[in-house]
Coordinates of C-alpha atoms and ligand atoms in Angstrom, one line a residue:
M29 CA 62.8 149.5 108.2
L30 CA 63.6 152.5 110.3
L31 CA 66.8 154.4 111.0
T32 CA 66.7 157.4 113.2
L33 CA 69.5 160.0 113.7
S34 CA 69.4 162.2 116.8
T35 CA 71.5 165.0 118.1
T36 CA 71.6 167.1 121.3
H37 CA 74.0 169.6 119.8
T38 CA 72.5 173.1 120.3
P39 CA 70.7 174.2 118.3
A40 CA 69.8 170.6 117.5
T41 CA 67.7 171.7 114.5
D42 CA 71.0 172.3 112.7
L43 CA 70.7 168.6 111.9
G44 CA 68.2 169.7 109.2
Y45 CA 71.0 171.8 107.5
L46 CA 73.5 169.0 107.9
L47 CA 71.2 166.4 106.3
H48 CA 69.9 168.9 103.7
K49 CA 66.4 168.0 104.8
N50 CA 64.0 170.5 106.2
P51 CA 62.5 169.4 109.6
D52 CA 59.1 171.0 108.7
R53 CA 58.7 169.1 105.4
P54 CA 58.4 165.3 105.2
Q55 CA 59.8 164.1 101.9
S56 CA 59.6 160.9 99.9
F57 CA 62.1 159.5 97.4
E58 CA 61.6 156.8 94.8
L59 CA 64.3 154.1 94.7
P60 CA 64.7 151.2 92.3
F61 CA 63.5 148.8 95.0
G62 CA 60.9 150.8 96.9
H63 CA 60.5 154.2 98.6
A64 CA 62.4 156.2 101.3
H65 CA 60.7 158.7 103.5
V66 CA 62.4 161.3 105.6
F67 CA 60.6 163.1 108.5
Y68 CA 61.4 164.4 111.9
P69 CA 59.6 162.9 114.9
E70 CA 61.1 165.7 117.0
A71 CA 62.8 169.0 116.2
S72 CA 63.6 171.3 119.0
A73 CA 66.7 173.3 119.8
D74 CA 67.6 170.7 122.5
R75 CA 67.1 167.5 120.6
T76 CA 66.2 166.8 117.0
T77 CA 65.7 163.4 115.4
A78 CA 65.5 162.6 111.8
A79 CA 64.0 159.4 110.6
L80 CA 64.7 157.5 107.4
L81 CA 61.9 155.0 106.7
L82 CA 62.6 152.5 104.0
E83 CA 59.9 150.6 102.3
V84 CA 61.4 147.8 100.2
D85 CA 58.9 146.3 97.8
P86 CA 59.6 142.6 97.5
V87 CA 57.5 142.3 94.3
A88 CA 59.5 145.0 92.6
L89 CA 62.7 143.2 93.6
V90 CA 61.6 140.0 91.9
R91 CA 60.3 141.8 88.9
G92 CA 63.6 143.6 88.4
R93 CA 65.4 140.3 88.0
S94 CA 65.9 139.0 84.6
T95 CA 66.4 135.4 85.7
S96 CA 65.3 133.5 88.8
P97 CA 68.1 133.0 91.2
G98 CA 66.8 129.5 91.8
G99 CA 68.4 127.7 94.7
A100 CA 66.9 125.8 97.5
G101 CA 64.4 128.6 98.5
G102 CA 62.8 128.6 95.0
T103 CA 60.1 131.1 94.1
L104 CA 58.6 131.5 97.5
D105 CA 61.9 132.6 98.9
Q106 CA 62.0 135.5 96.5
Y107 CA 58.7 136.9 97.9
V108 CA 58.9 135.8 101.5
N109 CA 62.2 136.9 103.1
D110 CA 63.4 139.4 105.6
R111 CA 64.6 142.0 103.2
P112 CA 61.7 144.5 103.6
Y113 CA 62.1 144.5 107.3
V114 CA 65.8 144.7 108.1
A115 CA 68.7 147.1 107.6
S116 CA 70.7 145.7 104.7
S117 CA 72.5 146.9 101.6
F118 CA 69.2 148.5 100.6
M119 CA 69.6 150.8 103.5
S120 CA 73.1 151.7 102.4
V121 CA 71.8 152.6 98.9
A122 CA 69.0 154.7 100.5
L123 CA 71.6 156.5 102.7
S124 CA 73.7 157.5 99.7
R125 CA 70.7 158.5 97.6
V126 CA 68.9 160.5 100.3
F127 CA 71.8 161.8 102.4
G128 CA 74.5 161.8 99.8
T129 CA 75.9 165.2 100.6
A130 CA 76.0 164.6 104.3
L131 CA 77.5 161.2 103.7
S132 CA 80.4 162.8 101.8
G133 CA 81.0 165.1 104.8
R134 CA 79.8 168.3 103.1
S135 CA 77.1 170.8 103.9
K136 CA 76.1 173.9 102.0
D137 CA 74.8 175.9 104.9
R138 CA 76.9 174.6 107.8
P139 CA 80.2 173.6 106.3
E140 CA 82.2 174.0 109.6
L141 CA 79.6 172.0 111.5
A142 CA 79.9 169.2 109.0
G143 CA 83.6 169.0 110.0
T144 CA 82.9 169.1 113.7
P145 CA 82.3 166.0 116.0
L146 CA 78.8 166.3 117.4
P147 CA 76.9 164.3 120.0
L148 CA 75.0 162.0 117.7
S149 CA 73.1 158.8 118.0
A150 CA 71.8 156.4 115.4
R151 CA 69.2 153.7 116.0
L152 CA 68.4 150.9 113.7
S153 CA 65.1 149.2 114.5
V154 CA 66.2 145.8 113.1
L155 CA 69.8 144.9 112.2
P156 CA 70.7 141.4 111.2
C157 CA 74.1 140.6 112.8
R158 CA 75.8 137.5 111.6
G159 CA 78.5 137.0 114.2
G160 CA 76.3 138.1 117.0
E161 CA 76.6 141.0 119.5
G162 CA 80.3 140.4 119.9
F163 CA 81.0 141.1 116.3
L164 CA 78.7 144.1 116.3
R165 CA 80.7 145.5 119.2
R166 CA 84.0 144.7 117.6
L167 CA 82.9 146.7 114.5
F168 CA 81.6 149.8 116.2
E169 CA 83.4 150.2 119.5
P170 CA 86.9 150.7 118.0
L171 CA 85.4 153.6 116.1
G172 CA 84.4 155.3 119.4
Y173 CA 80.7 154.4 119.7
T174 CA 78.8 153.2 122.7
V175 CA 76.8 150.3 121.5
T176 CA 73.4 149.3 123.0
A177 CA 71.9 146.1 121.5
T178 CA 68.7 144.2 122.2
R179 CA 68.5 140.8 120.7
H180 CA 65.1 139.6 119.4
A181 CA 63.7 136.1 119.8
L182 CA 63.1 134.1 116.7
D183 CA 59.4 133.9 117.7
E184 CA 58.2 135.5 120.9
T185 CA 55.4 133.0 121.1
V186 CA 57.7 130.0 120.9
P187 CA 60.6 130.7 123.3
A188 CA 62.1 127.3 122.7
W189 CA 63.2 128.4 119.2
G190 CA 65.7 130.7 120.9
D191 CA 67.2 133.9 119.6
S192 CA 67.2 135.3 116.1
R193 CA 70.1 137.1 114.5
Y194 CA 68.1 140.4 114.6
F195 CA 69.0 143.2 117.0
T196 CA 67.7 146.7 117.7
V197 CA 70.9 148.7 117.9
T198 CA 71.8 152.2 119.1
L199 CA 75.1 153.8 118.5
E200 CA 76.1 156.8 120.4
G201 CA 79.2 159.0 120.1
R202 CA 80.8 162.3 119.5
V203 CA 81.4 162.1 115.8
R204 CA 81.1 164.0 112.6
L205 CA 77.8 163.3 110.9
G206 CA 79.5 162.3 107.7
D207 CA 81.6 159.7 109.6
L208 CA 78.6 158.2 111.3
L209 CA 76.8 157.9 108.0
T210 CA 79.9 156.4 106.4
H211 CA 80.3 153.8 109.1
L212 CA 76.6 152.8 108.8
Y213 CA 76.9 152.7 105.0
V214 CA 79.9 150.3 105.1
L215 CA 79.1 148.3 108.2
I216 CA 75.4 147.5 107.8
P217 CA 76.0 145.2 104.8
V218 CA 79.0 143.8 106.6
L219 CA 76.9 142.7 109.6
D220 CA 74.2 141.4 107.4
D221 CA 76.9 139.6 105.4
D222 CA 74.9 140.0 102.2
K223 CA 74.3 142.4 99.3
H224 CA 71.5 142.7 96.9
Y225 CA 73.7 143.4 93.9
W226 CA 76.6 142.0 92.1
V227 CA 80.0 142.9 93.6
G228 CA 82.8 143.7 91.1
D229 CA 85.9 145.8 90.9
E230 CA 84.1 149.0 91.5
E231 CA 83.1 147.8 94.9
V232 CA 86.8 147.8 95.9
E233 CA 87.1 151.4 95.0
K234 CA 83.9 152.2 96.9
L235 CA 85.2 150.4 100.0
L236 CA 88.5 152.2 99.9
R237 CA 86.8 155.6 99.3
H238 CA 84.4 155.2 102.1
G239 CA 87.0 153.5 104.3
E240 CA 89.5 156.4 104.0
G241 CA 90.8 157.5 107.4
W242 CA 89.4 154.6 109.5
L243 CA 89.4 151.3 107.8
A244 CA 93.2 150.8 107.4
A245 CA 93.6 150.9 111.2
H246 CA 90.4 149.0 112.1
P247 CA 91.2 145.8 114.0
E248 CA 88.5 144.0 112.0
R249 CA 89.6 145.3 108.6
E250 CA 90.1 141.9 107.1
Q251 CA 86.6 140.7 108.0
I252 CA 85.1 144.0 106.9
A253 CA 86.9 143.8 103.5
R254 CA 85.9 140.1 103.0
R255 CA 82.3 140.5 103.9
Y256 CA 81.9 143.9 102.1
L257 CA 83.2 142.2 99.0
R258 CA 81.0 139.2 99.4
H259 CA 83.9 136.8 100.1
R260 CA 85.4 137.3 96.6
H261 CA 88.9 136.6 97.7
S262 CA 90.8 138.3 94.9
L263 CA 88.9 141.5 95.5
A264 CA 89.3 141.4 99.3
R265 CA 93.0 140.8 98.8
E266 CA 93.3 143.7 96.5
A267 CA 91.5 146.0 98.9
L268 CA 93.6 144.9 101.9
E269 CA 96.8 145.4 99.9
R270 CA 95.8 148.8 98.9
L271 CA 94.7 149.6 102.4
A272 CA 98.1 148.7 103.6
G273 CA 99.4 151.3 101.2
D274 CA 101.8 149.1 99.4
E275 CA 102.1 146.2 97.1
A276 CA 104.0 144.0 99.4
P277 CA 102.4 140.5 99.7
E278 CA 99.4 140.0 101.8
P279 CA 100.1 136.3 102.6
E280 CA 102.8 137.3 105.0
E281 CA 100.2 139.3 106.9
R282 CA 97.8 136.4 107.3
Q283 CA 100.2 134.3 109.3
E284 CA 101.1 136.9 111.8
T285 CA 99.2 137.7 115.0
R286 CA 97.2 140.9 115.0
N287 CA 99.9 142.9 116.8
A288 CA 102.6 141.7 114.5
E289 CA 100.2 142.5 111.7
E290 CA 100.2 146.1 112.7
A291 CA 104.0 146.2 112.8
V292 CA 104.0 144.6 109.3
L293 CA 101.6 147.2 108.2
E294 CA 103.7 150.0 109.5
S295 CA 106.9 148.7 108.0
R296 CA 105.1 148.3 104.7
L297 CA 103.7 151.8 105.0
S298 CA 107.1 153.1 105.6
L299 CA 108.6 151.3 102.6
N300 CA 106.1 153.2 100.5
E301 CA 106.9 156.3 102.4
Q302 CA 110.6 155.8 102.0
R303 CA 110.2 155.3 98.2
L304 CA 108.3 158.5 97.9
Q305 CA 110.9 160.4 100.0
S306 CA 113.8 159.0 98.0
V307 CA 112.2 160.1 94.7
R308 CA 111.5 163.5 96.1
D309 CA 115.0 163.9 97.4
V310 CA 116.6 163.0 94.1
L311 CA 114.3 165.5 92.3
Q312 CA 115.3 168.2 94.8
E313 CA 119.0 167.5 94.4
H314 CA 118.6 168.0 90.7
G315 CA 116.5 171.1 91.1
A316 CA 113.8 169.7 88.7
A317 CA 111.0 172.2 88.2
R318 CA 108.9 170.5 85.6
V319 CA 108.2 166.9 86.5
L320 CA 106.3 164.1 84.9
D321 CA 105.0 161.2 86.9
L322 CA 104.4 158.3 84.4
G323 CA 102.0 155.6 85.6
C324 CA 101.1 158.0 88.5
G325 CA 98.3 155.7 89.8
E326 CA 96.3 157.2 92.6
G327 CA 98.7 160.2 92.8
R328 CA 100.6 159.3 95.9
L329 CA 103.8 160.8 94.6
L330 CA 102.1 163.8 93.1
K331 CA 100.6 164.6 96.5
V332 CA 104.1 164.7 98.0
L333 CA 105.5 166.7 95.2
L334 CA 102.7 169.2 95.2
K335 CA 104.0 170.4 98.5
D336 CA 107.4 171.3 97.0
R337 CA 107.2 174.9 95.9
R338 CA 110.2 174.6 93.6
I339 CA 108.2 172.4 91.4
T340 CA 106.3 174.6 89.0
E341 CA 104.7 172.1 86.8
L342 CA 103.6 168.6 87.7
V343 CA 102.0 166.2 85.3
G344 CA 100.7 162.8 86.1
M345 CA 99.8 160.3 83.4
D346 CA 98.2 156.9 83.7
V347 CA 96.5 154.4 81.4
S348 CA 93.7 153.7 83.9
H349 CA 90.9 156.3 83.8
R350 CA 89.4 155.1 87.0
T351 CA 92.7 155.5 88.8
L352 CA 93.1 159.0 87.5
E353 CA 89.7 159.8 88.9
I354 CA 90.8 158.6 92.3
A355 CA 94.0 160.7 91.9
H356 CA 91.9 163.7 91.0
D357 CA 89.9 163.3 94.3
R358 CA 92.9 162.5 96.4
L359 CA 94.8 165.6 95.3
G360 CA 91.6 167.6 95.9
I361 CA 92.2 169.4 92.6
E362 CA 88.7 171.0 92.6
R363 CA 89.4 172.6 96.0
L364 CA 92.9 173.9 95.2
P365 CA 93.3 177.7 94.8
E366 CA 93.7 178.7 91.2
M367 CA 97.5 179.2 91.3
Q368 CA 98.0 175.7 92.7
R369 CA 95.6 174.1 90.4
Q370 CA 97.6 175.4 87.4
R371 CA 100.7 173.6 88.7
V372 CA 99.2 170.1 88.4
K373 CA 97.6 168.2 85.6
L374 CA 96.5 164.7 85.0
L375 CA 96.7 163.1 81.6
H376 CA 95.1 159.9 80.3
G377 CA 97.6 158.0 78.2
S378 CA 99.7 155.0 77.7
L379 CA 103.5 154.7 78.1
L380 CA 103.5 152.4 75.1
Y381 CA 102.7 155.1 72.6
R382 CA 104.7 158.2 71.7
D383 CA 103.0 161.3 73.1
Q384 CA 103.7 164.9 72.3
R385 CA 102.3 166.1 75.6
L386 CA 105.2 164.5 77.4
A387 CA 108.0 166.5 75.7
G388 CA 110.2 169.1 77.3
F389 CA 110.2 168.1 81.0
D390 CA 113.1 168.3 83.3
A391 CA 112.4 165.0 84.9
A392 CA 110.2 161.9 84.7
T393 CA 109.4 159.4 87.5
V394 CA 108.3 155.9 86.7
I395 CA 107.5 154.4 90.1
E396 CA 106.6 150.7 90.4
V397 CA 105.2 150.7 86.8
I398 CA 107.6 148.8 84.6
E399 CA 106.9 145.4 86.2
H400 CA 103.2 145.9 85.1
L401 CA 104.2 146.0 81.4
D402 CA 104.1 142.9 79.2
P403 CA 107.7 141.9 78.3
P404 CA 106.9 142.1 74.5
R405 CA 105.8 145.7 75.0
L406 CA 108.9 146.8 76.9
A407 CA 110.7 147.8 73.6
A408 CA 107.9 150.3 72.9
F409 CA 108.1 151.7 76.4
E410 CA 111.9 152.1 76.2
R411 CA 111.6 154.2 73.1
V412 CA 108.8 156.3 74.4
L413 CA 110.7 157.1 77.6
F414 CA 114.3 157.3 76.6
E415 CA 114.0 158.4 72.9
H416 CA 110.8 160.5 72.6
T417 CA 110.1 161.9 76.1
R418 CA 113.8 162.1 76.8
P419 CA 113.9 164.2 80.0
G420 CA 117.2 165.2 81.6
L421 CA 116.5 163.0 84.6
I422 CA 114.6 159.8 84.9
I423 CA 113.9 158.1 88.2
L424 CA 112.6 154.5 87.8
T425 CA 111.8 152.1 90.6
T426 CA 110.9 148.4 90.6
P427 CA 110.8 145.5 93.1
N428 CA 114.0 143.7 93.8
A429 CA 113.0 140.0 93.3
E430 CA 115.9 138.8 95.4
Y431 CA 114.3 140.4 98.5
N432 CA 111.1 138.3 98.1
V433 CA 112.6 135.5 100.2
R434 CA 112.4 137.9 103.2
F435 CA 108.6 137.9 102.8
S436 CA 108.3 134.7 104.8
S437 CA 105.1 133.3 103.4
L438 CA 105.3 134.5 99.8
P439 CA 105.6 131.2 98.0
A440 CA 108.9 130.8 96.3
G441 CA 108.9 132.0 92.7
T442 CA 105.7 134.1 93.0
F443 CA 105.5 137.8 92.5
R444 CA 104.5 140.4 95.1
H445 CA 101.4 141.4 93.2
R446 CA 99.3 139.4 90.9
D447 CA 99.4 142.1 88.3
H448 CA 103.2 142.0 88.0
R449 CA 104.4 140.5 84.7
F450 CA 108.0 140.1 85.9
E451 CA 110.2 141.0 88.8
W452 CA 113.9 141.6 88.3
T453 CA 116.9 140.7 90.4
R454 CA 119.4 143.5 90.9
A455 CA 121.7 142.1 88.2
E456 CA 118.8 141.9 85.8
F457 CA 117.7 145.4 86.5
E458 CA 121.2 146.8 86.2
A459 CA 121.8 145.0 82.9
W460 CA 118.6 146.4 81.5
A461 CA 119.4 149.9 82.8
N462 CA 123.0 149.8 81.4
G463 CA 121.6 148.7 78.1
M464 CA 119.3 151.8 78.0
C465 CA 122.2 154.1 78.8
Q466 CA 124.3 152.7 75.9
R467 CA 121.5 152.9 73.4
F468 CA 120.1 156.3 74.4
G469 CA 123.1 158.2 75.8
Y470 CA 122.3 158.3 79.5
T471 CA 124.3 157.4 82.6
V472 CA 122.8 155.6 85.6
R473 CA 123.3 155.1 89.3
F474 CA 121.5 152.6 91.5
V475 CA 120.0 153.5 94.9
P476 CA 118.5 150.9 97.2
V477 CA 115.2 151.9 98.9
G478 CA 114.1 150.4 102.2
E479 CA 116.1 148.2 104.6
N480 CA 119.2 147.1 102.7
D481 CA 119.7 143.4 103.5
A482 CA 123.4 142.3 103.3
E483 CA 122.5 139.3 101.3
V484 CA 119.5 140.1 99.1
G485 CA 119.6 143.9 99.0
A486 CA 116.7 146.3 99.5
P487 CA 113.1 145.6 98.8
T488 CA 112.9 148.3 96.1
Q489 CA 115.6 149.2 93.5
M490 CA 115.8 152.6 92.1
G491 CA 117.7 153.7 88.9
V492 CA 118.6 157.4 88.5
F493 CA 119.3 158.1 84.9
E494 CA 120.9 161.4 83.7
R495 CA 121.3 162.6 80.2
Ligands
SAH20 N1 103.3 155.1 90.5 C1 102.2 154.7 91.3 C2 101.4 153.6 90.8 C3 102.1 152.2 90.6 S1 101.0 150.9 90.1 C4 102.6 154.5 92.7 O1 103.8 154.3 93.0 O2 101.8 154.5 93.6 C5 101.2 150.9 88.3 C6 100.5 151.9 87.6 O3 100.9 151.9 86.2 C7 99.0 151.7 87.5 O4 98.3 152.9 88.0 C8 98.7 151.4 86.1 O5 97.4 151.8 85.6 C9 99.8 152.1 85.4 N2 100.1 151.5 84.0 C10 100.2 150.3 83.7 N3 100.5 150.2 82.4 C11 100.5 151.4 81.9 C12 100.8 152.0 80.6 N4 101.0 151.2 79.5 N5 100.8 153.3 80.5 C13 100.6 154.1 81.6 N6 100.4 153.6 82.8 C14 100.3 152.3 83.0

């Protein structure tokens, strides 16, 4: 299986720096399923081509399996299949192992070039395309590529058998090398509609990480998420919800046409935006300088607050380690100048346990978190927040359950997100909040966030507590 990458950028030999592979030195890499070789069929100042040749060892594949997958194909199918000859998830793994730095958009020797769109082309000798040439084009053309595809006959000696699903494909465009590699990394297995490994939660994170900046707006994002996650519906739904940037229900989206979908997406994005803005505004009004974000998730609020110079100390806490890693990357903590880096800290911890590290802050935000807690654990959370952490200002948001009827296809009585343990009406939230004030000596005011419907209120309810 052969992938070639060419450029006519001058000097074209810079491709060697971008790929971190010297044009003069062929290299081989051992992979769990075979070998990858990198070499340059041509390397001149005008045009340079790097080749990644992947040798998949079908015997090694079978040996690596603890149990036979069985099925109709049986043993023969394990040895005789197309995997060694076509671009598939094996190619994606090889790309990330062999060109990992370039894939992430970095370059030691040519950092500015890594960030610059260059005239590039990629050629895949054999790419299986389930969904045909039309789907191939719908995947790559919206990303700005010119696609050339040649379809192969199933057997050239027996024309009556017709076409196969295999194409030789060339993609050309003016793109950053990291983007081209990322598009290939994600979309090759999508076209093949298969993966050689088990797909679990981590695959959602991987898709979102590699999809950053292009997948959310891609017209085929739903198909991409479904196939990338091997049709595991709950994973695909999670990915799509998170792509949309909010926890509003996905069912609504499915029934709309594609245009309407975009509008939905936008309004959902703006609900999330509005929530972050509202929180930021209240913090500013109160002149809070040392702020805690409890259940900070992927750091969306932290990112907004980091831009506010009046905030001198910003601490995000979450119970999910994985989520904190994403927050760490999103905030670009490694790349922040020293002074900035000192302003922000991420803590791993739970809101159900008293924690000394949370004492002495001006304000705490708890954004879309409380509905994720099991009702029997709420009492613990209440004491941790209002009694032990006890900041001067607490901003807490949660969905307004009454608004759910406005999400047309969210079945009655269901929550907006499958991880929610409950969703409160305005009266329920207000009763809970007033109870907190009485017990712990706070006052509260309620602020609707998002479109404030005359009948059912706003989609998000916010309580602003002051001591
Ligand atoms: N505030 C973020 C994330 C909301 S999702 C935002 O608005 O984008 C809810 C978050 O609460 C998740 O990241 C989850 O890991 C976290 N969470 C759930 N239970 C928690 C607990 N007991 N302690 C701390 N964080 C918790």
